[in-house]
Amino acid sequence: MRIGDAAAAAGMTPRALRYYEQQGLVTARRTPSGHRVYDEEDIRRLRAVRELRDAGLTVGDVRAFAHLLRRVPADEVPDLLSQEPRLGRCSAVETVARRRLADLDARIARLLHLRARLAARLGEPEAEATEPAAPDGTVRAGADSGPLFRLEDARAPDAPAVRA
């Protein structure tokens, strides 16, 4: 099937499908005229990628164990972290997933801390959150935290107040 049909079958846009192809998560075959063509195996793989992304993994995370996506069952997205002892667990997938989970926990803690600081500046009664620490004990800011600004009145003592 062509890209539009394949994307719809996998629950994504053609643009997302092309992106996953660029990232090496799926490989399209080409018709003699150059159109991309996908089969049911590709659709199962793309559904698995979408599910893993929806679960919070990054494209880089999925790429780390993309070779395992060939084992996708025909009728469902696999639970790559199966709890059933007879199926075993994939240590590479578990390692990546646990690292992502720890990163999400650290981001949540950092956001709660930032929210508490802002709430305090606005006079909301909320306890100050503690600074999140990485597993090695160091404190790290999230990628989206940006600079912190003091919201106190910075005008000169003799300057008239300006109302907005």
PDB file of C-alpha atoms in Angstrom, residues 13-157:
ATOM      1  CA  THR A  13       0.231  11.039   9.331  1.00  0.00           C
ATOM      2  CA  PRO A  14       2.274  10.492   6.176  1.00  0.00           C
ATOM      3  CA  ARG A  15       4.710  13.083   7.515  1.00  0.00           C
ATOM      4  CA  ALA A  16       5.238  11.030  10.703  1.00  0.00           C
ATOM      5  CA  LEU A  17       5.716   7.886   8.634  1.00  0.00           C
ATOM      6  CA  ARG A  18       8.378   9.598   6.516  1.00  0.00           C
ATOM      7  CA  TYR A  19      10.084  10.815   9.701  1.00  0.00           C
ATOM      8  CA  TYR A  20      10.183   7.281  11.135  1.00  0.00           C
ATOM      9  CA  GLU A  21      11.606   6.102   7.836  1.00  0.00           C
ATOM     10  CA  GLN A  22      14.336   8.772   8.041  1.00  0.00           C
ATOM     11  CA  GLN A  23      15.104   7.578  11.565  1.00  0.00           C
ATOM     12  CA  GLY A  24      15.548   4.005  10.355  1.00  0.00           C
ATOM     13  CA  LEU A  25      12.513   2.559  12.141  1.00  0.00           C
ATOM     14  CA  VAL A  26      10.887   1.354   8.919  1.00  0.00           C
ATOM     15  CA  THR A  27      12.136   0.907   5.378  1.00  0.00           C
ATOM     16  CA  ALA A  28       9.858   1.468   2.422  1.00  0.00           C
ATOM     17  CA  ARG A  29      10.218  -0.327  -0.823  1.00  0.00           C
ATOM     18  CA  ARG A  30       9.839   1.741  -3.978  1.00  0.00           C
ATOM     19  CA  THR A  31       7.777   1.204  -7.100  1.00  0.00           C
ATOM     20  CA  PRO A  32       9.464   1.674 -10.483  1.00  0.00           C
ATOM     21  CA  SER A  33       7.967   5.176 -10.491  1.00  0.00           C
ATOM     22  CA  GLY A  34       9.529   5.946  -7.081  1.00  0.00           C
ATOM     23  CA  HIS A  35       6.442   5.773  -4.852  1.00  0.00           C
ATOM     24  CA  ARG A  36       6.879   4.321  -1.381  1.00  0.00           C
ATOM     25  CA  VAL A  37       5.153   0.984  -0.782  1.00  0.00           C
ATOM     26  CA  TYR A  38       4.484  -0.635   2.606  1.00  0.00           C
ATOM     27  CA  ASP A  39       3.181  -4.072   3.595  1.00  0.00           C
ATOM     28  CA  GLU A  40       1.390  -5.450   6.670  1.00  0.00           C
ATOM     29  CA  GLU A  41       4.669  -6.116   8.467  1.00  0.00           C
ATOM     30  CA  ASP A  42       5.561  -2.431   8.102  1.00  0.00           C
ATOM     31  CA  ILE A  43       2.138  -1.444   9.464  1.00  0.00           C
ATOM     32  CA  ARG A  44       2.598  -3.666  12.537  1.00  0.00           C
ATOM     33  CA  ARG A  45       6.041  -2.175  13.103  1.00  0.00           C
ATOM     34  CA  LEU A  46       4.715   1.386  12.759  1.00  0.00           C
ATOM     35  CA  ARG A  47       1.881   0.647  15.205  1.00  0.00           C
ATOM     36  CA  ALA A  48       4.436  -0.646  17.699  1.00  0.00           C
ATOM     37  CA  VAL A  49       6.542   2.511  17.230  1.00  0.00           C
ATOM     38  CA  ARG A  50       3.471   4.684  17.757  1.00  0.00           C
ATOM     39  CA  GLU A  51       2.493   2.783  20.911  1.00  0.00           C
ATOM     40  CA  LEU A  52       5.999   3.026  22.333  1.00  0.00           C
ATOM     41  CA  ARG A  53       6.123   6.750  21.571  1.00  0.00           C
ATOM     42  CA  ASP A  54       2.696   7.198  23.176  1.00  0.00           C
ATOM     43  CA  ALA A  55       4.097   5.423  26.259  1.00  0.00           C
ATOM     44  CA  GLY A  56       6.742   8.145  26.624  1.00  0.00           C
ATOM     45  CA  LEU A  57       9.746   6.718  24.808  1.00  0.00           C
ATOM     46  CA  THR A  58      11.664   8.928  22.414  1.00  0.00           C
ATOM     47  CA  VAL A  59      12.524   8.048  18.828  1.00  0.00           C
ATOM     48  CA  GLY A  60      16.107   7.504  19.995  1.00  0.00           C
ATOM     49  CA  ASP A  61      14.889   5.112  22.679  1.00  0.00           C
ATOM     50  CA  VAL A  62      12.903   3.097  20.142  1.00  0.00           C
ATOM     51  CA  ARG A  63      15.801   3.143  17.700  1.00  0.00           C
ATOM     52  CA  ALA A  64      17.988   1.518  20.390  1.00  0.00           C
ATOM     53  CA  PHE A  65      15.918  -1.665  20.164  1.00  0.00           C
ATOM     54  CA  ALA A  66      14.278  -1.287  16.741  1.00  0.00           C
ATOM     55  CA  HIS A  67      15.676  -4.659  15.687  1.00  0.00           C
ATOM     56  CA  LEU A  68      13.272  -6.282  18.184  1.00  0.00           C
ATOM     57  CA  LEU A  69      10.247  -4.793  16.445  1.00  0.00           C
ATOM     58  CA  ARG A  70      10.529  -7.483  13.761  1.00  0.00           C
ATOM     59  CA  ARG A  71       8.943  -9.846  16.276  1.00  0.00           C
ATOM     60  CA  VAL A  72       5.708  -7.853  16.382  1.00  0.00           C
ATOM     61  CA  PRO A  73       2.735 -10.252  16.490  1.00  0.00           C
ATOM     62  CA  ALA A  74       0.322 -10.058  13.582  1.00  0.00           C
ATOM     63  CA  ASP A  75      -2.682  -9.015  15.660  1.00  0.00           C
ATOM     64  CA  GLU A  76      -1.319  -6.746  18.401  1.00  0.00           C
ATOM     65  CA  VAL A  77       1.395  -4.404  19.581  1.00  0.00           C
ATOM     66  CA  PRO A  78       3.783  -6.378  21.768  1.00  0.00           C
ATOM     67  CA  ASP A  79       4.393  -5.783  25.421  1.00  0.00           C
ATOM     68  CA  LEU A  80       8.145  -5.488  25.142  1.00  0.00           C
ATOM     69  CA  LEU A  81       8.405  -5.516  28.926  1.00  0.00           C
ATOM     70  CA  SER A  82       6.421  -8.710  29.419  1.00  0.00           C
ATOM     71  CA  GLN A  83       5.878  -9.738  33.028  1.00  0.00           C
ATOM     72  CA  GLU A  84       5.273 -13.375  32.109  1.00  0.00           C
ATOM     73  CA  PRO A  85       8.288 -15.485  33.181  1.00  0.00           C
ATOM     74  CA  ARG A  86       7.924 -17.912  30.270  1.00  0.00           C
ATOM     75  CA  LEU A  87       8.340 -15.074  27.770  1.00  0.00           C
ATOM     76  CA  GLY A  88      11.372 -13.614  29.505  1.00  0.00           C
ATOM     77  CA  ARG A  89      12.319  -9.967  29.508  1.00  0.00           C
ATOM     78  CA  CYS A  90      14.494  -8.080  27.112  1.00  0.00           C
ATOM     79  CA  SER A  91      17.177  -6.402  29.196  1.00  0.00           C
ATOM     80  CA  ALA A  92      17.957  -3.813  26.477  1.00  0.00           C
ATOM     81  CA  VAL A  93      14.332  -2.694  26.302  1.00  0.00           C
ATOM     82  CA  GLU A  94      13.965  -2.694  30.060  1.00  0.00           C
ATOM     83  CA  THR A  95      17.140  -0.639  30.504  1.00  0.00           C
ATOM     84  CA  VAL A  96      15.981   1.972  27.998  1.00  0.00           C
ATOM     85  CA  ALA A  97      12.469   2.092  29.468  1.00  0.00           C
ATOM     86  CA  ARG A  98      13.719   2.408  33.053  1.00  0.00           C
ATOM     87  CA  ARG A  99      16.117   5.192  32.040  1.00  0.00           C
ATOM     88  CA  ARG A 100      13.245   7.050  30.341  1.00  0.00           C
ATOM     89  CA  LEU A 101      11.033   6.519  33.402  1.00  0.00           C
ATOM     90  CA  ALA A 102      13.726   7.982  35.662  1.00  0.00           C
ATOM     91  CA  ASP A 103      14.090  10.940  33.312  1.00  0.00           C
ATOM     92  CA  LEU A 104      10.324  11.549  33.358  1.00  0.00           C
ATOM     93  CA  ASP A 105      10.311  11.373  37.177  1.00  0.00           C
ATOM     94  CA  ALA A 106      13.124  13.940  37.321  1.00  0.00           C
ATOM     95  CA  ARG A 107      11.286  16.252  34.913  1.00  0.00           C
ATOM     96  CA  ILE A 108       8.068  15.961  36.912  1.00  0.00           C
ATOM     97  CA  ALA A 109       9.926  16.764  40.132  1.00  0.00           C
ATOM     98  CA  ARG A 110      11.599  19.763  38.483  1.00  0.00           C
ATOM     99  CA  LEU A 111       8.284  21.046  37.123  1.00  0.00           C
ATOM    100  CA  LEU A 112       6.645  20.654  40.545  1.00  0.00           C
ATOM    101  CA  HIS A 113       9.513  22.641  42.035  1.00  0.00           C
ATOM    102  CA  LEU A 114       9.160  25.396  39.433  1.00  0.00           C
ATOM    103  CA  ARG A 115       5.406  25.490  39.932  1.00  0.00           C
ATOM    104  CA  ALA A 116       5.818  25.832  43.687  1.00  0.00           C
ATOM    105  CA  ARG A 117       8.284  28.720  43.230  1.00  0.00           C
ATOM    106  CA  LEU A 118       5.942  30.530  40.861  1.00  0.00           C
ATOM    107  CA  ALA A 119       2.945  29.880  43.109  1.00  0.00           C
ATOM    108  CA  ALA A 120       4.896  31.317  46.048  1.00  0.00           C
ATOM    109  CA  ARG A 121       5.695  34.460  44.014  1.00  0.00           C
ATOM    110  CA  LEU A 122       1.989  34.836  43.302  1.00  0.00           C
ATOM    111  CA  GLY A 123       1.150  34.479  46.975  1.00  0.00           C
ATOM    112  CA  GLU A 124      -0.535  31.112  46.696  1.00  0.00           C
ATOM    113  CA  PRO A 125      -0.201  29.076  49.884  1.00  0.00           C
ATOM    114  CA  GLU A 126       1.835  26.114  48.720  1.00  0.00           C
ATOM    115  CA  ALA A 127       4.805  24.433  50.331  1.00  0.00           C
ATOM    116  CA  GLU A 128       8.132  24.838  48.561  1.00  0.00           C
ATOM    117  CA  ALA A 129       9.048  21.703  46.606  1.00  0.00           C
ATOM    118  CA  THR A 130      12.472  20.253  47.139  1.00  0.00           C
ATOM    119  CA  GLU A 131      15.039  20.431  44.376  1.00  0.00           C
ATOM    120  CA  PRO A 132      15.013  17.136  42.418  1.00  0.00           C
ATOM    121  CA  ALA A 133      18.217  15.163  42.443  1.00  0.00           C
ATOM    122  CA  ALA A 134      19.557  12.821  39.794  1.00  0.00           C
ATOM    123  CA  PRO A 135      20.457   9.241  40.826  1.00  0.00           C
ATOM    124  CA  ASP A 136      24.064  10.366  41.359  1.00  0.00           C
ATOM    125  CA  GLY A 137      22.887  13.072  43.792  1.00  0.00           C
ATOM    126  CA  THR A 138      23.442  16.037  41.481  1.00  0.00           C
ATOM    127  CA  VAL A 139      20.686  18.551  40.877  1.00  0.00           C
ATOM    128  CA  ARG A 140      19.845  19.160  37.246  1.00  0.00           C
ATOM    129  CA  ALA A 141      17.511  21.539  35.512  1.00  0.00           C
ATOM    130  CA  GLY A 142      15.114  20.279  32.864  1.00  0.00           C
ATOM    131  CA  ALA A 143      15.770  21.195  29.250  1.00  0.00           C
ATOM    132  CA  ASP A 144      12.765  23.492  29.251  1.00  0.00           C
ATOM    133  CA  SER A 145      13.303  25.204  32.584  1.00  0.00           C
ATOM    134  CA  GLY A 146      14.934  28.368  31.236  1.00  0.00           C
ATOM    135  CA  PRO A 147      16.144  31.229  33.435  1.00  0.00           C
ATOM    136  CA  LEU A 148      14.387  32.116  36.664  1.00  0.00           C
ATOM    137  CA  PHE A 149      13.383  35.726  37.218  1.00  0.00           C
ATOM    138  CA  ARG A 150      12.621  37.545  40.411  1.00  0.00           C
ATOM    139  CA  LEU A 151       9.160  39.046  40.239  1.00  0.00           C
ATOM    140  CA  GLU A 152       9.737  41.669  42.882  1.00  0.00           C
ATOM    141  CA  ASP A 153       9.201  45.333  42.057  1.00  0.00           C
ATOM    142  CA  ALA A 154      12.447  46.472  40.405  1.00  0.00           C
ATOM    143  CA  ARG A 155      11.559  50.173  39.922  1.00  0.00           C
ATOM    144  CA  ALA A 156      13.519  52.910  41.627  1.00  0.00           C
ATOM    145  CA  PRO A 157      12.235  53.923  45.079  1.00  0.00           C
TER     146      PRO A 157
END
